[in-house]
Amino acid sequence: MTEVLELAKRLMAAESVTPATGSVFDRMEAMLAPLGFEVTRFTRGDGADGTPEAPVENLFAIRKGPEGSKHFAFAGHLDVVPPGGGWASDAFEPEVRGEFLYGRGAVDMKGSIACMVDAVAHVPADAGTISFIITGDEEGPALHGTRALIDFMREAGHQPDLCLVGEPTSVNRLGDMMKIGRRGSVNIWLEVEGTQGHVAYPHLADNPIPKLVAMLAELDALVLDEGNDWFQPSNLEITDLEVGNMAHNVIPEKAEARISIRFNDTHSGASLSEKVGAIAEKHGGVAKPIISGEPFLTPPGEFSDIIARAVKAETGIDPEPSTTGGTSDARFLRAVCPVIEFGLVNATMHKRDEAVAIEDLSTLSRIYARIAKDALT
Ligand SMILES: [Zn+2]
């Protein structure tokens, strides 16, 4: 059994449905400390600020290189989504069957965190500074996770030069894709208020439904942009429509809808909120946006070249630089330094019987070691 497989199993055996604390972090700390890392752990979201939320644990670990050396950071999350039912083996009792290791977190992303740990064991301490930015709140609301870690790093004066997020970005085989950017995301709640009344006496009422329908038609017809070199066109989807009127003879007093926009770097969450707000107002309604992430882009260049070289050396393939998919914590880390995501094959993430090819763990560990060494020179 290889060392990296053992590390992955140890992390996966600690149940850590989001938000995660405790045992899985104990295990992570126990892996990093013997490698010369100074580990800091802290908990946020414990309700101390009056918000009744579950506590979230975060871990920052650093192994300092010689004075003036570069600083390379690995980032990721130890929380996982709930397993759901119907697994062939227990989701939190990692099991090897054939060529695969099964268990929740195999690819998203305890497997790749195990690869990071195994990789740094093969990078000499005098090569430069290496850090781990690890949260227990990525799959949840992400309010007290990576953002809190970034605050901590700022206060402590830790400034990485480059950061790799180990999300599962590969599609068909390990190495075929890296994410050099991600789209932003904003959800907007729309509401039109009218005046309730009898359908037979419409002059005494004010029906909000036609106004909301006209508003949604205008929003649905919007062409936000045509996309650009690195991003697909921004997209607006109507995700909910609700009146909740149980009576056939009543004009309702309120109609509500919700839209979700995934947008590229030609917009910001604020600019889109303003645009939608103006359209809502025109139709007599209001719009309440919640921005869940701004887009980010690390244009192809030095960092993507480092990753491409390492992938090519270990797998023989050229990773495609992509910006597709959902949001990740890279949306926060972009504020710290250039960030790119690269990790395992994502075919089984968030699914039942999540699994990683054992061979991929060894290969990814070697790729990560190459990336770290190259980034530090
Ligand atoms: Zn993930």
Short mmCIF file of C-alpha atoms and ligand atoms in Angstrom, two decimals:
data_model
loop_
_atom_site.label_atom_id
_atom_site.label_comp_id
_atom_site.label_asym_id
_atom_site.label_seq_id
_atom_site.Cartn_x
_atom_site.Cartn_y
_atom_site.Cartn_z
CA MET A 1 0.00 0.00 0.00
CA THR A 2 1.40 3.36 -0.97
CA GLU A 3 1.81 6.17 1.52
CA VAL A 4 -0.61 8.48 -0.34
CA LEU A 5 -3.35 5.84 -0.34
CA GLU A 6 -2.91 5.46 3.42
CA LEU A 7 -3.16 9.24 3.90
CA ALA A 8 -6.32 9.44 1.79
CA LYS A 9 -7.96 6.62 3.75
CA ARG A 10 -7.12 8.25 7.06
CA LEU A 11 -8.76 11.55 6.03
CA MET A 12 -11.79 9.86 4.43
CA ALA A 13 -12.43 7.74 7.54
CA ALA A 14 -13.09 10.90 9.57
CA GLU A 15 -16.72 11.81 8.98
CA SER A 16 -16.78 15.51 8.08
CA VAL A 17 -20.08 16.51 6.50
CA THR A 18 -20.05 20.28 6.05
CA PRO A 19 -19.39 22.30 8.20
CA ALA A 20 -16.46 20.25 9.49
CA THR A 21 -14.54 20.43 12.76
CA GLY A 22 -12.45 18.17 14.95
CA SER A 23 -11.28 14.71 14.01
CA VAL A 24 -10.49 15.27 10.34
CA PHE A 25 -8.41 18.32 11.31
CA ASP A 26 -6.65 16.34 14.08
CA ARG A 27 -5.60 13.87 11.40
CA MET A 28 -4.46 16.59 9.02
CA GLU A 29 -2.39 18.24 11.74
CA ALA A 30 -0.84 14.89 12.68
CA MET A 31 0.26 14.45 9.04
CA LEU A 32 1.73 17.94 8.63
CA ALA A 33 3.52 18.43 11.94
CA PRO A 34 6.13 15.68 11.36
CA LEU A 35 6.90 17.28 7.97
CA GLY A 36 8.04 20.46 9.69
CA PHE A 37 4.83 22.48 9.37
CA GLU A 38 3.75 24.98 11.96
CA VAL A 39 -0.01 24.41 12.22
CA THR A 40 -2.63 26.95 13.33
CA ARG A 41 -6.27 25.90 13.80
CA PHE A 42 -9.20 28.11 14.66
CA THR A 43 -12.98 27.90 14.78
CA ARG A 44 -15.43 30.49 13.49
CA GLY A 45 -19.18 30.79 13.17
CA ASP A 46 -19.71 29.55 16.71
CA GLY A 47 -22.52 32.03 17.30
CA ALA A 48 -20.24 34.42 19.21
CA ASP A 49 -21.34 37.25 16.93
CA GLY A 50 -25.00 36.46 17.57
CA THR A 51 -25.59 34.34 14.48
CA PRO A 52 -26.86 30.85 15.32
CA GLU A 53 -24.60 28.89 13.03
CA ALA A 54 -22.69 25.66 13.31
CA PRO A 55 -18.99 26.11 14.07
CA VAL A 56 -16.50 25.83 11.21
CA GLU A 57 -12.89 24.79 11.67
CA ASN A 58 -10.01 26.14 9.57
CA LEU A 59 -6.36 25.15 9.37
CA PHE A 60 -3.35 27.09 8.16
CA ALA A 61 0.01 25.35 8.07
CA ILE A 62 3.34 26.77 6.97
CA ARG A 63 6.86 25.44 6.50
CA LYS A 64 9.13 28.40 6.03
CA GLY A 65 11.96 28.23 3.54
CA PRO A 66 15.17 30.26 3.65
CA GLU A 67 14.88 34.04 4.04
CA GLY A 68 13.63 35.63 0.82
CA SER A 69 12.47 32.37 -0.77
CA LYS A 70 9.21 32.10 -2.69
CA HIS A 71 5.97 31.02 -1.06
CA PHE A 72 3.72 28.43 -2.71
CA ALA A 73 0.30 27.59 -1.22
CA PHE A 74 -1.94 24.55 -1.52
CA ALA A 75 -5.60 25.23 -0.77
CA GLY A 76 -8.60 23.00 -0.25
CA HIS A 77 -11.40 21.79 1.98
CA LEU A 78 -11.84 18.85 4.35
CA ASP A 79 -15.63 19.11 4.57
CA VAL A 80 -17.74 16.91 2.30
CA VAL A 81 -21.34 16.83 1.11
CA PRO A 82 -23.70 14.37 2.87
CA PRO A 83 -23.35 10.82 1.52
CA GLY A 84 -27.00 10.14 0.68
CA GLY A 85 -28.19 6.55 0.51
CA GLY A 86 -27.51 3.44 -1.52
CA TRP A 87 -23.74 3.11 -1.20
CA ALA A 88 -22.13 -0.27 -1.88
CA SER A 89 -19.90 0.28 1.17
CA ASP A 90 -20.05 2.73 4.08
CA ALA A 91 -19.31 6.26 2.82
CA PHE A 92 -17.00 6.91 5.79
CA GLU A 93 -15.25 3.54 5.81
CA PRO A 94 -12.96 3.93 2.82
CA GLU A 95 -12.72 0.67 0.91
CA VAL A 96 -10.43 -0.50 -1.87
CA ARG A 97 -12.25 -2.52 -4.53
CA GLY A 98 -10.31 -3.36 -7.64
CA GLU A 99 -8.37 -0.34 -8.89
CA PHE A 100 -10.41 2.17 -6.91
CA LEU A 101 -10.71 3.62 -3.43
CA TYR A 102 -14.37 4.27 -2.51
CA GLY A 103 -15.69 6.73 0.07
CA ARG A 104 -17.09 10.25 0.45
CA GLY A 105 -14.34 12.78 -0.30
CA ALA A 106 -12.33 10.40 -2.51
CA VAL A 107 -12.08 13.04 -5.25
CA ASP A 108 -13.76 16.09 -3.65
CA MET A 109 -11.32 16.52 -2.12
CA LYS A 110 -9.66 14.54 0.64
CA GLY A 111 -7.93 12.44 -2.03
CA SER A 112 -6.18 15.46 -3.48
CA ILE A 113 -5.33 16.84 -0.02
CA ALA A 114 -3.62 13.51 0.69
CA CYS A 115 -1.69 14.04 -2.56
CA MET A 116 -0.62 17.52 -1.42
CA VAL A 117 0.66 16.16 1.90
CA ASP A 118 2.48 13.31 0.19
CA ALA A 119 3.91 15.75 -2.36
CA VAL A 120 5.42 18.14 0.18
CA ALA A 121 7.15 15.21 1.85
CA HIS A 122 9.12 15.01 -1.39
CA VAL A 123 9.95 18.71 -1.63
CA PRO A 124 13.12 19.67 0.28
CA ALA A 125 12.48 22.15 3.11
CA ASP A 126 15.11 24.54 1.73
CA ALA A 127 13.33 24.77 -1.65
CA GLY A 128 11.11 27.56 -0.30
CA THR A 129 8.05 28.30 1.78
CA ILE A 130 5.03 26.02 1.45
CA SER A 131 1.68 26.53 3.10
CA PHE A 132 -1.69 24.78 3.38
CA ILE A 133 -4.92 26.81 3.42
CA ILE A 134 -7.55 24.27 4.49
CA THR A 135 -11.15 24.96 5.46
CA GLY A 136 -14.06 22.93 6.85
CA ASP A 137 -16.65 25.11 5.10
CA GLU A 138 -16.47 25.02 1.32
CA GLU A 139 -19.48 22.85 0.52
CA GLY A 140 -21.70 24.91 2.85
CA PRO A 141 -22.33 28.67 2.92
CA ALA A 142 -18.56 29.33 2.98
CA LEU A 143 -19.04 32.32 5.27
CA HIS A 144 -16.48 31.36 7.90
CA GLY A 145 -14.09 29.29 5.84
CA THR A 146 -11.52 30.47 3.32
CA ARG A 147 -12.48 34.11 3.90
CA ALA A 148 -11.54 33.78 7.57
CA LEU A 149 -8.31 32.03 6.56
CA ILE A 150 -7.44 34.93 4.25
CA ASP A 151 -8.01 37.40 7.10
CA PHE A 152 -5.80 35.29 9.34
CA MET A 153 -3.02 35.18 6.73
CA ARG A 154 -3.16 38.95 6.21
CA GLU A 155 -2.87 39.62 9.93
CA ALA A 156 -0.02 37.15 10.31
CA GLY A 157 1.78 38.53 7.25
CA HIS A 158 1.69 35.32 5.16
CA GLN A 159 1.63 36.22 1.48
CA PRO A 160 1.83 33.37 -1.04
CA ASP A 161 3.16 34.09 -4.55
CA LEU A 162 1.00 31.42 -6.17
CA CYS A 163 -1.87 29.25 -4.92
CA LEU A 164 -3.13 25.93 -6.25
CA VAL A 165 -6.63 24.79 -5.27
CA GLY A 166 -6.99 21.01 -5.42
CA GLU A 167 -10.60 20.80 -6.62
CA PRO A 168 -11.36 17.85 -8.92
CA THR A 169 -10.97 19.56 -12.30
CA SER A 170 -10.06 16.59 -14.49
CA VAL A 171 -12.91 15.29 -16.64
CA ASN A 172 -12.17 11.99 -18.40
CA ARG A 173 -8.66 11.29 -17.19
CA LEU A 174 -6.30 12.83 -14.69
CA GLY A 175 -4.63 15.86 -16.22
CA ASP A 176 -7.04 16.70 -19.04
CA MET A 177 -8.29 19.98 -17.54
CA MET A 178 -7.29 22.78 -15.18
CA LYS A 179 -9.45 25.72 -14.17
CA ILE A 180 -7.77 29.06 -14.76
CA GLY A 181 -10.92 30.92 -13.84
CA ARG A 182 -14.50 30.53 -12.78
CA ARG A 183 -17.65 32.44 -13.48
CA GLY A 184 -19.26 34.58 -10.82
CA SER A 185 -22.69 33.83 -9.39
CA VAL A 186 -25.57 35.98 -8.20
CA ASN A 187 -29.08 34.94 -7.14
CA ILE A 188 -31.79 37.59 -7.25
CA TRP A 189 -35.20 37.44 -5.54
CA LEU A 190 -37.90 39.37 -7.42
CA GLU A 191 -41.13 40.57 -5.93
CA VAL A 192 -44.15 42.49 -7.19
CA GLU A 193 -46.80 43.68 -4.76
CA GLY A 194 -50.37 44.38 -5.87
CA THR A 195 -53.72 44.75 -4.20
CA GLN A 196 -55.79 41.66 -3.40
CA GLY A 197 -59.36 41.56 -4.65
CA HIS A 198 -62.25 39.65 -6.28
CA VAL A 199 -61.59 38.48 -9.85
CA ALA A 200 -65.06 39.76 -10.80
CA TYR A 201 -64.13 43.24 -9.62
CA PRO A 202 -60.64 43.78 -11.11
CA HIS A 203 -61.01 47.57 -11.00
CA LEU A 204 -60.90 47.27 -7.20
CA ALA A 205 -57.70 45.21 -7.24
CA ASP A 206 -54.21 45.37 -8.73
CA ASN A 207 -52.92 42.06 -10.09
CA PRO A 208 -49.14 41.64 -9.62
CA ILE A 209 -48.85 38.56 -11.86
CA PRO A 210 -48.91 40.26 -15.31
CA LYS A 211 -46.27 42.71 -14.07
CA LEU A 212 -44.02 39.90 -12.86
CA VAL A 213 -44.52 37.96 -16.10
CA ALA A 214 -43.56 41.03 -18.17
CA MET A 215 -40.52 41.57 -15.94
CA LEU A 216 -39.40 37.95 -16.35
CA ALA A 217 -39.93 38.10 -20.12
CA GLU A 218 -37.66 41.13 -20.35
CA LEU A 219 -35.02 39.51 -18.12
CA ASP A 220 -35.17 36.23 -20.02
CA ALA A 221 -34.61 38.07 -23.31
CA LEU A 222 -31.48 39.85 -22.07
CA VAL A 223 -28.25 39.08 -23.89
CA LEU A 224 -25.66 39.85 -21.23
CA ASP A 225 -22.63 39.36 -23.48
CA GLU A 226 -21.23 37.10 -26.20
CA GLY A 227 -18.50 35.56 -24.06
CA ASN A 228 -14.79 36.29 -24.57
CA ASP A 229 -11.46 34.55 -25.11
CA TRP A 230 -11.64 32.58 -21.85
CA PHE A 231 -15.27 32.64 -20.82
CA GLN A 232 -18.54 31.34 -22.24
CA PRO A 233 -21.41 33.88 -22.45
CA SER A 234 -22.99 34.89 -19.16
CA ASN A 235 -26.32 33.18 -18.51
CA LEU A 236 -29.50 34.18 -16.69
CA GLU A 237 -31.91 31.44 -15.60
CA ILE A 238 -35.34 31.83 -14.03
CA THR A 239 -35.19 29.37 -11.14
CA ASP A 240 -38.45 29.87 -9.27
CA LEU A 241 -41.88 31.42 -9.77
CA GLU A 242 -44.42 31.54 -7.00
CA VAL A 243 -47.78 33.11 -6.27
CA GLY A 244 -49.23 30.54 -3.88
CA ASN A 245 -52.79 31.59 -4.61
CA MET A 246 -55.16 28.81 -3.50
CA ALA A 247 -58.40 30.54 -4.54
CA HIS A 248 -59.75 30.59 -8.09
CA ASN A 249 -61.72 33.80 -7.51
CA VAL A 250 -59.07 35.95 -5.85
CA ILE A 251 -56.55 38.29 -7.42
CA PRO A 252 -53.44 37.72 -5.27
CA GLU A 253 -51.58 40.49 -3.50
CA LYS A 254 -48.05 39.35 -4.27
CA ALA A 255 -46.08 37.46 -6.92
CA GLU A 256 -42.49 36.32 -6.51
CA ALA A 257 -39.75 34.82 -8.64
CA ARG A 258 -36.05 34.07 -8.42
CA ILE A 259 -33.30 34.18 -11.03
CA SER A 260 -29.74 32.92 -11.01
CA ILE A 261 -26.99 34.46 -13.12
CA ARG A 262 -23.63 32.84 -13.82
CA PHE A 263 -21.45 35.57 -15.26
CA ASN A 264 -18.05 36.11 -16.79
CA ASP A 265 -15.46 38.78 -16.10
CA THR A 266 -17.19 41.43 -18.21
CA HIS A 267 -19.61 41.91 -15.28
CA SER A 268 -19.54 42.14 -11.50
CA GLY A 269 -22.19 41.01 -9.06
CA ALA A 270 -22.96 44.65 -8.35
CA SER A 271 -23.30 45.70 -12.00
CA LEU A 272 -25.75 42.87 -12.69
CA SER A 273 -27.72 43.54 -9.52
CA GLU A 274 -28.12 47.13 -10.65
CA LYS A 275 -29.19 46.13 -14.16
CA VAL A 276 -31.81 43.68 -12.88
CA GLY A 277 -32.94 46.15 -10.23
CA ALA A 278 -33.73 48.75 -12.88
CA ILE A 279 -35.79 46.29 -14.91
CA ALA A 280 -37.66 45.14 -11.79
CA GLU A 281 -38.46 48.72 -10.88
CA LYS A 282 -39.71 49.46 -14.39
CA HIS A 283 -42.32 46.72 -13.92
CA GLY A 284 -43.32 47.88 -10.46
CA GLY A 285 -41.27 45.36 -8.52
CA VAL A 286 -38.16 45.08 -6.38
CA ALA A 287 -35.05 42.94 -6.70
CA LYS A 288 -33.01 41.57 -3.78
CA PRO A 289 -29.64 40.18 -4.87
CA ILE A 290 -27.28 37.87 -3.01
CA ILE A 291 -23.88 37.72 -4.67
CA SER A 292 -22.25 34.36 -4.00
CA GLY A 293 -19.05 34.97 -5.91
CA GLU A 294 -17.25 37.25 -8.34
CA PRO A 295 -15.58 35.76 -11.41
CA PHE A 296 -11.84 35.24 -11.45
CA LEU A 297 -9.30 34.68 -14.19
CA THR A 298 -5.61 33.84 -13.99
CA PRO A 299 -4.73 34.37 -17.65
CA PRO A 300 -2.59 31.64 -19.22
CA GLY A 301 1.07 32.37 -18.50
CA GLU A 302 3.74 31.48 -15.98
CA PHE A 303 1.52 29.63 -13.49
CA SER A 304 -0.52 27.65 -16.01
CA ASP A 305 2.77 26.74 -17.75
CA ILE A 306 4.16 25.32 -14.50
CA ILE A 307 1.07 23.14 -14.09
CA ALA A 308 1.01 22.09 -17.75
CA ARG A 309 4.67 21.03 -17.62
CA ALA A 310 4.12 18.93 -14.50
CA VAL A 311 1.00 17.26 -15.93
CA LYS A 312 2.72 16.56 -19.25
CA ALA A 313 5.76 15.04 -17.51
CA GLU A 314 3.64 12.63 -15.45
CA THR A 315 0.75 11.83 -17.79
CA GLY A 316 1.89 12.80 -21.28
CA ILE A 317 -1.15 14.99 -21.86
CA ASP A 318 -1.69 18.74 -22.18
CA PRO A 319 -4.31 20.05 -19.72
CA GLU A 320 -6.96 22.27 -21.27
CA PRO A 321 -7.25 25.64 -19.49
CA SER A 322 -10.95 26.12 -18.75
CA THR A 323 -13.31 28.43 -16.85
CA THR A 324 -16.40 26.20 -16.89
CA GLY A 325 -18.30 24.83 -13.91
CA GLY A 326 -19.54 26.17 -10.60
CA THR A 327 -17.86 28.41 -8.08
CA SER A 328 -15.09 27.37 -5.71
CA ASP A 329 -13.04 28.97 -2.95
CA ALA A 330 -10.72 30.30 -5.64
CA ARG A 331 -13.27 33.13 -5.82
CA PHE A 332 -11.88 34.35 -2.48
CA LEU A 333 -8.22 33.36 -2.93
CA ARG A 334 -7.99 35.38 -6.15
CA ALA A 335 -7.68 38.43 -3.89
CA VAL A 336 -4.46 37.03 -2.39
CA CYS A 337 -2.40 35.93 -5.41
CA PRO A 338 -2.76 34.21 -8.80
CA VAL A 339 -4.78 31.02 -8.31
CA ILE A 340 -5.44 27.97 -10.50
CA GLU A 341 -7.37 24.82 -9.71
CA PHE A 342 -6.12 21.38 -10.61
CA GLY A 343 -7.04 17.98 -9.22
CA LEU A 344 -8.58 14.54 -9.63
CA VAL A 345 -11.22 13.25 -12.07
CA ASN A 346 -14.59 14.72 -11.08
CA ALA A 347 -16.96 12.09 -12.54
CA THR A 348 -18.13 10.81 -9.13
CA MET A 349 -17.99 13.99 -7.03
CA HIS A 350 -21.04 14.54 -4.81
CA LYS A 351 -22.42 11.17 -6.02
CA ARG A 352 -23.04 7.85 -4.33
CA ASP A 353 -20.01 5.52 -4.46
CA GLU A 354 -17.58 8.42 -4.96
CA ALA A 355 -14.29 6.86 -5.99
CA VAL A 356 -10.72 7.65 -7.00
CA ALA A 357 -8.41 5.51 -9.09
CA ILE A 358 -5.57 4.47 -6.77
CA GLU A 359 -3.08 5.01 -9.57
CA ASP A 360 -4.32 8.63 -9.89
CA LEU A 361 -3.44 9.34 -6.26
CA SER A 362 0.20 8.43 -6.88
CA THR A 363 0.31 10.34 -10.15
CA LEU A 364 -1.31 13.46 -8.70
CA SER A 365 1.09 13.38 -5.76
CA ARG A 366 4.03 13.42 -8.19
CA ILE A 367 2.39 16.20 -10.25
CA TYR A 368 1.86 18.33 -7.12
CA ALA A 369 5.49 17.80 -6.04
CA ARG A 370 6.71 18.94 -9.47
CA ILE A 371 4.42 22.00 -9.37
CA ALA A 372 5.62 23.02 -5.90
CA LYS A 373 9.30 22.63 -6.78
CA ASP A 374 8.89 24.50 -10.05
CA ALA A 375 6.83 27.29 -8.44
CA LEU A 376 9.49 27.80 -5.76
CA THR A 377 12.40 28.22 -8.19
ZN ZN B 1 -14.66 20.53 -3.57
#
